[in-house]
Short mmCIF file of C-alpha atoms in Angstrom, two decimals:
data_model
loop_
_atom_site.label_atom_id
_atom_site.label_comp_id
_atom_site.label_asym_id
_atom_site.label_seq_id
_atom_site.Cartn_x
_atom_site.Cartn_y
_atom_site.Cartn_z
CA MET Z 1 57.88 -18.80 -66.75
CA PRO Z 2 54.55 -19.47 -64.97
CA GLU Z 3 54.38 -18.38 -61.34
CA LYS Z 4 54.49 -21.39 -59.00
CA LEU Z 5 51.87 -21.96 -56.31
CA ASP Z 6 52.70 -20.81 -52.78
CA ARG Z 7 52.91 -23.23 -49.88
CA SER Z 8 50.81 -20.99 -47.68
CA LEU Z 9 47.09 -21.38 -48.27
CA VAL Z 10 46.57 -17.77 -47.13
CA LEU Z 11 48.84 -16.49 -49.88
CA VAL Z 12 47.13 -18.72 -52.46
CA ARG Z 13 43.70 -17.40 -51.47
CA GLU Z 14 44.91 -13.80 -51.58
CA ARG Z 15 46.39 -14.40 -55.03
CA ILE Z 16 43.10 -15.91 -56.30
CA GLU Z 17 40.96 -13.11 -54.86
CA LYS Z 18 43.31 -10.47 -56.23
CA GLY Z 19 43.30 -12.08 -59.68
CA MET Z 20 39.50 -12.43 -59.80
CA ARG Z 21 38.86 -8.95 -58.31
CA GLY Z 22 35.77 -9.95 -56.36
CA SER Z 23 34.03 -11.79 -59.20
CA ALA Z 24 30.48 -12.78 -58.18
CA ASP Z 25 30.71 -16.35 -59.51
CA LEU Z 26 33.92 -17.18 -57.60
CA ILE Z 27 33.53 -19.97 -55.02
CA LEU Z 28 36.20 -20.55 -52.36
CA ASP Z 29 35.18 -23.19 -49.81
CA GLU Z 30 37.52 -23.73 -46.87
CA PHE Z 31 37.66 -26.98 -44.90
CA GLN Z 32 39.86 -28.54 -42.26
CA ILE Z 33 40.92 -32.17 -41.97
CA ALA Z 34 43.18 -33.53 -39.22
CA GLY Z 35 44.32 -30.03 -38.39
CA VAL Z 36 45.27 -29.25 -41.99
CA LYS Z 37 43.46 -26.38 -43.70
CA GLY Z 38 42.19 -26.92 -47.20
CA LEU Z 39 40.53 -24.89 -49.95
CA ALA Z 40 38.22 -25.81 -52.82
CA PHE Z 41 38.42 -23.36 -55.73
CA MET Z 42 35.68 -23.37 -58.42
CA PHE Z 43 33.25 -21.18 -60.36
CA ASP Z 44 29.49 -21.19 -60.04
CA GLY Z 45 27.76 -22.40 -63.20
CA LEU Z 46 30.79 -24.26 -64.53
CA VAL Z 47 30.69 -27.16 -62.06
CA SER Z 48 27.99 -29.68 -61.26
CA ASN Z 49 26.66 -29.10 -57.74
CA SER Z 50 25.60 -32.73 -57.41
CA GLN Z 51 29.03 -34.04 -58.40
CA VAL Z 52 30.76 -31.63 -56.02
CA SER Z 53 28.50 -32.79 -53.19
CA ASP Z 54 28.78 -36.53 -53.96
CA PHE Z 55 32.43 -36.80 -54.97
CA LEU Z 56 34.10 -33.97 -53.05
CA LEU Z 57 32.28 -32.74 -49.95
CA ARG Z 58 30.89 -36.11 -48.85
CA PRO Z 59 34.22 -38.01 -49.14
CA LEU Z 60 35.98 -35.19 -47.26
CA SER Z 61 33.51 -35.49 -44.39
CA ARG Z 62 34.29 -39.20 -44.04
CA ILE Z 63 38.00 -38.73 -43.41
CA GLN Z 64 38.84 -39.61 -39.80
CA PRO Z 65 40.95 -37.05 -37.90
CA SER Z 66 44.48 -38.25 -37.13
CA GLU Z 67 48.00 -36.96 -36.83
CA ILE Z 68 49.25 -36.61 -40.37
CA THR Z 69 51.45 -34.26 -42.37
CA PRO Z 70 50.01 -32.10 -45.18
CA GLU Z 71 51.96 -34.14 -47.76
CA GLY Z 72 50.60 -37.38 -46.32
CA LEU Z 73 47.05 -36.04 -46.36
CA TRP Z 74 47.57 -34.92 -49.98
CA ASP Z 75 48.54 -38.47 -50.99
CA ILE Z 76 45.53 -39.91 -49.18
CA LEU Z 77 43.14 -37.49 -50.88
CA GLN Z 78 44.62 -38.20 -54.28
CA ARG Z 79 44.78 -41.99 -53.96
CA GLU Z 80 41.84 -42.98 -51.77
CA PHE Z 81 39.15 -40.32 -51.47
CA LEU Z 82 38.89 -37.93 -54.41
CA PHE Z 83 38.38 -39.32 -57.89
CA SER Z 84 37.39 -38.00 -61.30
CA SER Z 85 37.62 -39.22 -64.88
CA GLU Z 86 39.59 -36.02 -65.59
CA GLN Z 87 42.05 -35.74 -62.73
CA GLY Z 88 45.42 -34.02 -62.65
CA VAL Z 89 47.90 -32.01 -60.63
CA VAL Z 90 48.54 -28.27 -61.05
CA ASP Z 91 51.64 -26.49 -59.73
CA ASN Z 92 51.33 -22.92 -61.12
CA TYR Z 93 48.80 -20.11 -61.06
CA ASP Z 94 48.26 -19.97 -64.84
CA ASP Z 95 47.08 -23.57 -64.96
CA LEU Z 96 45.14 -23.08 -61.73
CA PHE Z 97 42.98 -20.32 -63.23
CA THR Z 98 42.67 -22.05 -66.61
CA ARG Z 99 41.46 -25.32 -65.07
CA ALA Z 100 39.00 -23.56 -62.77
CA MET Z 101 37.52 -21.59 -65.69
CA SER Z 102 37.20 -24.83 -67.67
CA GLY Z 103 34.85 -26.37 -65.11
CA PHE Z 104 37.37 -28.11 -62.84
CA VAL Z 105 37.38 -28.04 -59.04
CA LEU Z 106 40.83 -27.29 -57.58
CA VAL Z 107 41.60 -28.71 -54.12
CA LEU Z 108 44.55 -27.18 -52.23
CA LEU Z 109 46.10 -27.94 -48.83
CA ASP Z 110 48.05 -25.61 -46.60
CA GLY Z 111 51.76 -26.45 -46.88
CA VAL Z 112 51.47 -28.26 -50.24
CA PRO Z 113 52.51 -26.13 -53.29
CA LYS Z 114 50.22 -27.90 -55.74
CA ALA Z 115 46.53 -28.39 -56.41
CA LEU Z 116 44.44 -31.41 -57.32
CA SER Z 117 42.17 -30.69 -60.31
CA LEU Z 118 38.95 -32.70 -60.54
CA GLY Z 119 36.72 -32.64 -63.62
CA TYR Z 120 33.26 -32.03 -62.22
CA GLN Z 121 32.02 -29.93 -65.14
CA GLY Z 122 28.35 -29.03 -65.10
CA PHE Z 123 27.91 -26.31 -67.73
CA VAL Z 124 25.17 -26.75 -70.30
CA THR Z 125 26.13 -27.85 -73.82
CA ARG Z 126 24.05 -28.18 -76.97
CA SER Z 127 23.07 -31.68 -78.05
CA ALA Z 128 24.40 -33.14 -81.28
CA GLY Z 129 21.91 -32.06 -83.93
CA GLU Z 130 22.05 -31.98 -87.72
CA PRO Z 131 24.43 -29.31 -89.06
CA ALA Z 132 22.53 -26.40 -90.56
CA MET Z 133 25.13 -25.71 -93.28
CA GLU Z 134 25.86 -29.30 -94.38
CA LYS Z 135 22.59 -31.06 -95.11
CA ASN Z 136 22.58 -34.58 -96.51
CA LEU Z 137 19.97 -37.02 -97.81
CA ARG Z 138 21.51 -40.20 -96.42
CA GLY Z 139 23.88 -40.90 -93.58
CA THR Z 140 24.14 -39.60 -90.07
CA ARG Z 141 22.29 -36.55 -88.75
CA GLU Z 142 24.86 -35.83 -86.06
CA GLY Z 143 26.89 -32.65 -86.08
CA PHE Z 144 29.65 -31.25 -83.93
CA THR Z 145 28.73 -29.27 -80.81
CA GLU Z 146 30.51 -26.56 -78.81
CA SER Z 147 32.19 -29.13 -76.52
CA ASN Z 148 35.56 -30.56 -77.51
CA ASN Z 149 34.96 -33.63 -75.35
CA THR Z 150 31.73 -34.43 -77.20
CA ASN Z 151 33.32 -33.78 -80.60
CA THR Z 152 36.31 -35.99 -79.85
CA ALA Z 153 34.01 -38.78 -78.70
CA MET Z 154 31.99 -38.61 -81.95
CA VAL Z 155 35.17 -38.98 -83.97
CA ARG Z 156 36.50 -41.78 -81.76
CA ARG Z 157 33.22 -43.67 -82.10
CA ARG Z 158 33.61 -43.71 -85.88
CA LEU Z 159 37.36 -44.31 -86.08
CA LYS Z 160 38.05 -47.12 -83.61
CA SER Z 161 41.75 -47.10 -84.35
CA PRO Z 162 44.60 -46.89 -81.83
CA CYS Z 163 46.32 -44.61 -84.34
CA LEU Z 164 43.72 -41.87 -83.78
CA THR Z 165 45.71 -39.27 -81.86
CA VAL Z 166 44.34 -36.25 -80.01
CA GLU Z 167 46.67 -33.46 -78.84
CA THR Z 168 45.54 -30.59 -76.63
CA LEU Z 169 46.91 -27.06 -76.90
CA CYS Z 170 46.03 -23.94 -74.90
CA LEU Z 171 45.83 -20.91 -77.21
CA GLY Z 172 44.95 -17.29 -76.59
CA ARG Z 173 46.64 -15.14 -73.99
CA GLN Z 174 43.30 -13.98 -72.59
CA SER Z 175 40.85 -16.71 -73.62
CA ARG Z 176 43.17 -19.68 -72.80
CA THR Z 177 41.08 -21.73 -75.23
CA ASN Z 178 41.28 -25.51 -75.36
CA VAL Z 179 42.31 -26.39 -78.94
CA ARG Z 180 42.71 -29.99 -80.07
CA MET Z 181 44.61 -31.47 -82.97
CA VAL Z 182 43.11 -34.71 -84.28
CA TYR Z 183 44.91 -36.99 -86.75
CA LEU Z 184 45.72 -40.59 -87.63
CA SER Z 185 49.36 -41.23 -86.86
CA ASP Z 186 49.63 -43.94 -89.54
CA ALA Z 187 48.09 -41.70 -92.26
CA ALA Z 188 49.25 -38.14 -91.51
CA GLU Z 189 52.89 -37.36 -92.18
CA LYS Z 190 54.95 -36.27 -89.20
CA GLU Z 191 56.09 -33.14 -91.07
CA THR Z 192 52.46 -32.10 -91.61
CA VAL Z 193 51.51 -32.67 -87.97
CA ASP Z 194 54.58 -30.79 -86.73
CA ALA Z 195 53.87 -27.90 -89.10
CA VAL Z 196 50.25 -27.59 -87.94
CA ARG Z 197 51.33 -27.68 -84.29
CA GLN Z 198 54.02 -25.06 -84.87
CA LYS Z 199 51.65 -22.69 -86.69
CA LEU Z 200 49.03 -23.00 -83.97
CA GLN Z 201 51.51 -22.37 -81.18
CA SER Z 202 53.03 -19.38 -82.96
CA ALA Z 203 49.69 -17.71 -83.70
CA GLY Z 204 50.14 -15.34 -80.76
CA LEU Z 205 46.48 -14.29 -80.50
CA SER Z 206 44.95 -12.94 -77.32
CA LEU Z 207 41.51 -14.36 -78.16
CA VAL Z 208 40.56 -17.62 -79.92
CA LEU Z 209 36.81 -18.23 -80.19
CA ASP Z 210 36.53 -20.15 -83.45
CA SER Z 211 38.70 -22.04 -85.91
CA ALA Z 212 38.33 -19.05 -88.26
CA PHE Z 213 40.66 -17.13 -85.95
CA LEU Z 214 43.43 -19.61 -86.85
CA GLN Z 215 42.82 -20.09 -90.58
CA ALA Z 216 44.83 -17.03 -91.53
CA PHE Z 217 48.03 -18.63 -90.19
CA PHE Z 218 47.90 -21.49 -92.72
CA GLY Z 219 48.69 -21.32 -96.39
CA LYS Z 220 51.51 -19.81 -98.36
CA GLY Z 221 51.78 -18.11 -101.72
CA ALA Z 222 50.33 -15.02 -103.36
CA ALA Z 223 47.53 -13.00 -101.80
CA SER Z 224 44.24 -14.65 -102.70
CA LEU Z 225 40.55 -14.82 -101.93
CA PHE Z 226 40.86 -18.58 -101.49
CA THR Z 227 42.29 -20.57 -98.61
CA GLY Z 228 43.92 -23.96 -98.26
CA THR Z 229 41.93 -24.88 -95.15
CA GLY Z 230 38.44 -26.30 -94.95
CA VAL Z 231 35.73 -26.28 -92.30
CA THR Z 232 33.18 -28.94 -91.43
CA GLN Z 233 30.50 -29.51 -88.82
CA ARG Z 234 30.12 -33.20 -89.65
CA PRO Z 235 32.08 -35.92 -87.79
CA ASP Z 236 31.79 -38.33 -90.74
CA THR Z 237 33.33 -35.76 -93.10
CA LEU Z 238 36.19 -35.17 -90.68
CA CYS Z 239 36.80 -38.91 -90.32
CA ALA Z 240 37.01 -39.30 -94.09
CA LYS Z 241 39.58 -36.50 -94.29
CA LEU Z 242 41.62 -37.92 -91.40
CA THR Z 243 42.01 -41.24 -93.23
CA GLU Z 244 43.57 -39.29 -96.12
CA GLY Z 245 46.27 -37.86 -93.85
CA ARG Z 246 44.70 -34.52 -92.93
CA VAL Z 247 44.77 -32.86 -89.52
CA GLY Z 248 41.61 -31.63 -87.79
CA VAL Z 249 41.69 -28.61 -85.47
CA MET Z 250 38.90 -28.38 -82.87
CA VAL Z 251 38.33 -25.18 -80.90
CA ASP Z 252 36.39 -25.50 -77.67
CA GLY Z 253 33.20 -23.46 -77.87
CA SER Z 254 32.82 -23.81 -81.64
CA PRO Z 255 31.18 -26.56 -83.75
CA ASN Z 256 33.35 -25.65 -86.76
CA VAL Z 257 36.33 -28.00 -87.12
CA MET Z 258 39.14 -26.87 -89.39
CA ILE Z 259 40.72 -29.36 -91.82
CA VAL Z 260 44.34 -28.87 -92.94
CA PRO Z 261 45.25 -29.10 -95.78
CA TYR Z 262 42.18 -28.73 -97.98
CA LEU Z 263 42.01 -28.86 -101.79
CA PHE Z 264 40.05 -26.49 -104.03
CA THR Z 265 38.24 -29.34 -105.81
CA GLU Z 266 36.87 -30.64 -102.50
CA HIS Z 267 34.47 -27.70 -102.30
CA PHE Z 268 32.49 -29.44 -105.05
CA HIS Z 269 32.21 -32.72 -103.09
CA THR Z 270 29.60 -33.62 -100.47
CA LEU Z 271 28.89 -36.64 -98.29
CA ASP Z 272 25.94 -37.61 -100.48
CA ASP Z 273 28.33 -38.09 -103.39
CA TYR Z 274 29.46 -41.32 -101.74
CA THR Z 275 25.97 -42.64 -101.04
CA GLN Z 276 24.59 -42.07 -104.54
CA ARG Z 277 25.30 -43.94 -107.77
CA PRO Z 278 28.52 -42.86 -109.55
CA TYR Z 279 26.79 -41.59 -112.70
CA PHE Z 280 24.48 -39.33 -110.67
CA THR Z 281 27.41 -38.11 -108.57
CA ALA Z 282 29.25 -37.10 -111.75
CA PHE Z 283 26.18 -35.19 -112.95
CA VAL Z 284 25.78 -33.33 -109.64
CA ARG Z 285 29.48 -32.46 -109.43
CA ALA Z 286 29.40 -31.09 -112.98
CA LEU Z 287 26.34 -29.06 -111.97
CA ARG Z 288 28.17 -27.57 -108.99
CA LEU Z 289 31.19 -26.73 -111.14
CA ALA Z 290 28.94 -25.05 -113.71
CA ALA Z 291 27.22 -23.11 -110.91
CA PHE Z 292 30.61 -21.85 -109.70
CA PHE Z 293 31.49 -20.43 -113.12
CA ILE Z 294 27.98 -19.07 -113.66
CA THR Z 295 27.96 -17.12 -110.42
CA ILE Z 296 31.31 -15.42 -111.02
CA LEU Z 297 31.25 -14.98 -114.80
CA LEU Z 298 27.65 -14.66 -116.03
CA PRO Z 299 26.94 -11.08 -114.80
CA GLY Z 300 30.30 -9.83 -116.07
CA TYR Z 301 29.83 -11.63 -119.39
CA TYR Z 302 26.38 -10.08 -119.86
CA VAL Z 303 27.72 -6.61 -119.05
CA ALA Z 304 30.64 -7.05 -121.45
CA VAL Z 305 28.45 -8.32 -124.29
CA VAL Z 306 25.76 -5.62 -124.14
CA THR Z 307 28.41 -2.91 -123.68
CA PHE Z 308 31.19 -3.86 -126.12
CA HIS Z 309 30.16 -6.97 -128.10
CA PRO Z 310 26.49 -6.76 -129.17
CA GLU Z 311 27.32 -8.92 -132.20
CA ARG Z 312 27.45 -11.92 -129.88
CA ILE Z 313 23.78 -11.51 -128.93
CA PRO Z 314 21.34 -13.63 -131.02
CA ARG Z 315 19.26 -11.56 -133.45
CA SER Z 316 15.99 -12.56 -131.79
CA LEU Z 317 17.20 -11.25 -128.40
CA LEU Z 318 19.11 -8.20 -129.64
CA PRO Z 319 16.20 -5.69 -129.44
CA ASP Z 320 15.21 -6.80 -125.95
CA PHE Z 321 18.72 -6.77 -124.52
CA LEU Z 322 19.89 -3.48 -126.04
CA GLY Z 323 16.48 -1.89 -125.58
CA SER Z 324 16.44 -2.65 -121.85
CA VAL Z 325 19.89 -1.07 -121.45
CA ALA Z 326 18.95 1.99 -123.49
CA ALA Z 327 15.71 2.50 -121.55
CA THR Z 328 17.38 2.64 -118.15
CA PRO Z 329 19.37 5.56 -116.70
CA LEU Z 330 22.26 3.35 -115.55
CA SER Z 331 24.83 1.53 -117.63
CA ALA Z 332 24.78 -2.29 -117.70
CA ALA Z 333 27.66 -2.43 -115.20
CA GLY Z 334 25.88 0.10 -112.96
CA GLU Z 335 22.67 -1.94 -113.05
CA ALA Z 336 24.49 -5.13 -112.09
CA LEU Z 337 26.43 -3.50 -109.25
CA VAL Z 338 23.35 -1.81 -107.79
CA LEU Z 339 21.22 -4.96 -107.96
CA PHE Z 340 23.90 -7.17 -106.42
CA LEU Z 341 24.52 -4.68 -103.63
CA LEU Z 342 20.78 -4.62 -102.97
CA TYR Z 343 20.65 -8.43 -103.01
CA GLU Z 344 23.55 -8.73 -100.55
CA LEU Z 345 21.89 -6.14 -98.31
CA LEU Z 346 18.65 -8.15 -98.24
CA ARG Z 347 20.55 -11.38 -97.63
CA GLU Z 348 22.53 -9.88 -94.75
CA ALA Z 349 19.44 -8.36 -93.16
CA GLY Z 350 17.50 -11.62 -93.46
CA LEU Z 351 20.44 -13.56 -92.01
CA ARG Z 352 20.79 -11.39 -88.89
CA LEU Z 353 17.10 -11.03 -88.05
CA PRO Z 354 15.05 -13.74 -86.27
CA ASP Z 355 13.96 -16.54 -88.59
CA ALA Z 356 10.30 -15.56 -88.92
CA ILE Z 357 11.11 -11.92 -89.70
CA GLY Z 358 14.20 -12.73 -91.77
CA HIS Z 359 12.36 -15.06 -94.14
CA THR Z 360 9.55 -12.56 -94.59
CA LEU Z 361 11.98 -9.73 -95.26
CA SER Z 362 13.95 -11.76 -97.82
CA VAL Z 363 10.91 -12.93 -99.79
CA VAL Z 364 8.67 -9.87 -99.59
CA GLY Z 365 11.57 -7.41 -99.89
CA GLY Z 366 12.96 -9.18 -102.96
CA ILE Z 367 9.60 -9.41 -104.74
CA VAL Z 368 8.41 -5.91 -103.92
CA ILE Z 369 11.68 -4.13 -104.61
CA GLY Z 370 12.41 -6.19 -107.74
CA ASP Z 371 9.00 -5.50 -109.23
CA ALA Z 372 9.15 -1.82 -108.29
CA ILE Z 373 12.54 -1.07 -109.85
CA VAL Z 374 11.59 -2.85 -113.10
CA THR Z 375 8.25 -1.02 -113.29
CA ALA Z 376 9.97 2.29 -112.60
CA GLY Z 377 12.42 1.63 -115.43
CA LEU Z 378 15.50 1.79 -113.22
CA VAL Z 379 16.78 -1.60 -114.39
CA GLY Z 380 15.92 -3.93 -117.22
CA LEU Z 381 14.17 -7.28 -116.94
CA PRO Z 382 17.08 -9.27 -118.49
CA MET Z 383 19.34 -8.02 -115.68
CA ILE Z 384 16.84 -9.23 -113.07
CA ILE Z 385 16.92 -12.69 -114.65
CA ILE Z 386 20.73 -12.69 -114.66
CA ILE Z 387 20.84 -11.63 -111.00
CA ALA Z 388 18.33 -14.32 -109.94
CA LEU Z 389 20.16 -17.11 -111.77
CA THR Z 390 23.51 -15.99 -110.38
CA ALA Z 391 22.19 -15.75 -106.82
CA VAL Z 392 20.79 -19.28 -106.92
CA SER Z 393 24.03 -20.65 -108.41
CA ALA Z 394 26.09 -19.12 -105.58
CA PHE Z 395 24.42 -21.38 -103.00
CA ALA Z 396 25.22 -24.58 -104.93
CA VAL Z 397 28.77 -24.35 -103.55
CA PRO Z 398 28.27 -22.79 -100.09
CA GLY Z 399 31.89 -23.27 -99.04
CA LEU Z 400 32.99 -20.76 -101.70
CA TYR Z 401 30.29 -18.15 -101.16
CA GLU Z 402 32.63 -15.48 -99.80
CA PRO Z 403 35.25 -15.56 -102.60
CA VAL Z 404 32.71 -15.95 -105.43
CA THR Z 405 30.78 -12.92 -104.17
CA ILE Z 406 33.86 -10.70 -104.41
CA LEU Z 407 34.89 -12.26 -107.73
CA ARG Z 408 31.43 -11.58 -109.11
CA PHE Z 409 31.80 -7.85 -108.41
CA LEU Z 410 35.33 -7.81 -109.83
CA PHE Z 411 34.28 -9.46 -113.09
CA ILE Z 412 31.36 -7.04 -113.46
CA ILE Z 413 33.78 -4.12 -113.19
CA ILE Z 414 36.25 -5.79 -115.58
CA GLY Z 415 33.52 -6.67 -118.08
CA GLY Z 416 32.11 -3.17 -117.98
CA GLY Z 417 35.53 -1.58 -118.43
CA LEU Z 418 37.51 -3.94 -120.68
CA GLY Z 419 34.92 -6.22 -122.28
CA LEU Z 420 35.47 -9.89 -123.02
CA TYR Z 421 39.21 -9.41 -123.47
CA GLY Z 422 39.48 -8.14 -119.92
CA MET Z 423 37.40 -11.06 -118.65
CA VAL Z 424 39.67 -13.57 -120.36
CA LEU Z 425 42.65 -11.85 -118.77
CA GLY Z 426 40.89 -11.96 -115.39
CA ILE Z 427 40.23 -15.70 -115.75
CA LEU Z 428 43.90 -16.33 -116.56
CA LEU Z 429 45.01 -14.28 -113.55
CA LEU Z 430 42.59 -16.21 -111.35
CA ALA Z 431 43.97 -19.53 -112.60
CA VAL Z 432 47.56 -18.39 -112.00
CA ASN Z 433 46.64 -17.20 -108.51
CA LEU Z 434 45.05 -20.54 -107.63
CA CYS Z 435 48.04 -22.50 -108.93
CA SER Z 436 50.42 -20.38 -106.83
CA LEU Z 437 48.76 -21.26 -103.52
CA HIS Z 438 49.75 -24.14 -101.30
CA THR Z 439 49.17 -25.15 -97.69
CA LEU Z 440 51.93 -26.96 -95.77
CA GLY Z 441 53.51 -27.82 -99.11
CA THR Z 442 50.28 -29.18 -100.64
CA PRO Z 443 49.18 -27.31 -103.81
CA LEU Z 444 45.66 -25.94 -103.54
CA THR Z 445 44.82 -27.07 -107.09
CA ALA Z 446 45.95 -30.68 -106.65
CA PRO Z 447 45.27 -33.20 -108.14
CA VAL Z 448 44.62 -31.12 -111.29
CA ALA Z 449 47.83 -29.12 -111.01
CA PRO Z 450 50.13 -30.91 -110.44
CA TRP Z 451 48.42 -33.61 -112.46
CA GLN Z 452 47.76 -36.88 -110.62
CA PRO Z 453 46.09 -39.49 -112.83
CA GLY Z 454 45.50 -41.80 -109.85
CA ALA Z 455 43.25 -39.22 -108.18
CA LEU Z 456 40.86 -39.07 -111.16
CA ARG Z 457 38.86 -41.90 -109.63
CA ASP Z 458 37.34 -39.37 -107.20
CA LEU Z 459 37.67 -35.99 -108.84
CA PHE Z 460 34.80 -35.00 -111.13
CA TRP Z 461 33.80 -38.58 -111.79
CA ARG Z 462 33.50 -40.85 -108.74
CA SER Z 463 34.38 -44.48 -109.29
CA GLY Z 464 32.42 -47.27 -107.67
CA TRP Z 465 33.32 -48.58 -104.23
CA ARG Z 466 34.95 -51.68 -105.72
CA ARG Z 467 37.66 -49.45 -107.17
CA LEU Z 468 37.75 -46.87 -104.40
CA GLY Z 469 38.31 -49.58 -101.80
CA ARG Z 470 41.42 -51.02 -103.47
CA ARG Z 471 43.83 -48.32 -102.33
CA ASP Z 472 43.52 -45.47 -99.88
CA TYR Z 473 44.25 -41.95 -101.11
CA ARG Z 474 46.82 -39.93 -99.15
CA ILE Z 475 47.08 -36.15 -99.27
CA SER Z 476 50.85 -36.54 -98.96
CA SER Z 477 51.01 -37.79 -102.55
CA ALA Z 478 49.79 -34.39 -103.77
CA ARG Z 479 52.44 -32.64 -101.70
CA GLN Z 480 55.22 -34.92 -102.91
CA LYS Z 481 54.09 -34.49 -106.52
CA GLY Z 482 54.15 -30.73 -106.08
CA GLU Z 483 57.67 -30.83 -104.65
CA GLN Z 484 58.88 -33.01 -107.53
CA ASP Z 485 57.41 -30.63 -110.12
CA ALA Z 486 59.00 -27.67 -108.31
CA ASP Z 487 62.38 -29.38 -108.40
#
């Protein structure tokens, strides 16, 4: 049970100072009106000095002294003098500290066991720029920022519906992070919304800095590299998912908005798919699907063939392939593992360094090291080609980069140890694992498994807008289909 505010302003100030332990950015301004002592509680850097001067200090100085009780003065301040677009009343210390650290000014009066919170935020936020990870050719260039207020406004501007509902939760025992659930009440099922709310509230984390902290609490089924939640930095993408009955989870301080539930096939879709002609969209989606299989299977397939199944190599390429393996000190699986570890090391180093140095390191390091190890005879040229093709394919589906990287290593080990038979077994196990996963009752592999013929209009082939506009798709149909098949 939260500790209630004291009536005595002296005790309230002592409690604040004790809790903050002499923090340098703490501001406690005392004032006196009509014989009643007051206190303004805020933090330097989180509030706007101009707003505090114009809407707090100046109105307080205009109040005429008169005989009045603290409760009466409280009502006058709240109704006639102090105003804010974000105004509320706080009656416990937990909310008092949380509001103050969120950029609010808390006004307290001696003898009144509550505080008036005024939203005079003044901290600096990043402007809405184009998302770095979700580029598009047509459409908006706006992306989410680190402010939940700005992100909510961008969604509201695109979905001007009274059914757009925003709920605020406070998560994290230490961080007390503002987390918002966004959904359309006429599209999202009540069971889905309640389940998302319950999982967020039961997370029990002490620190919540990004939506990734909460992703682990969604999904059910066997252990897997894949997840039933998605992430976007684009307000238009989120709006499209909300109309299908999804729930968006915004975390204050992060531009990454989580989407629940999220289907596996949606990783192969982009916003540009809906601005391009259907035939070209089908071609690009098939290209992304092929890139997914290339990046996880091609290195393992090459290792399996040159190690156990050389009869599958064309006669014209047989001397080059087997000769390159025989001329190197490592086995084919060893070559692949070493090169991919080196590639991931270069990628990680280039990602963490400043842009100018990181780009130079990635390009120069890759060329110099690649040429040197081939010249030295440590690896064969065919393996370099395989690695390069696989690395490029991995970035065609950026949302799956993490799982495909691990799967790539696993299939190299399987191909080098069990050959093509082991790879076929690995593919079957991967398919079974994907089909066993579901998020909030929605199968991860829908609408392929369970099969939904009505969803084929926007699966691998996208129908034209004349057909897409006839009937809205709802994610609940995939969940209901899954439940029927389970029964």
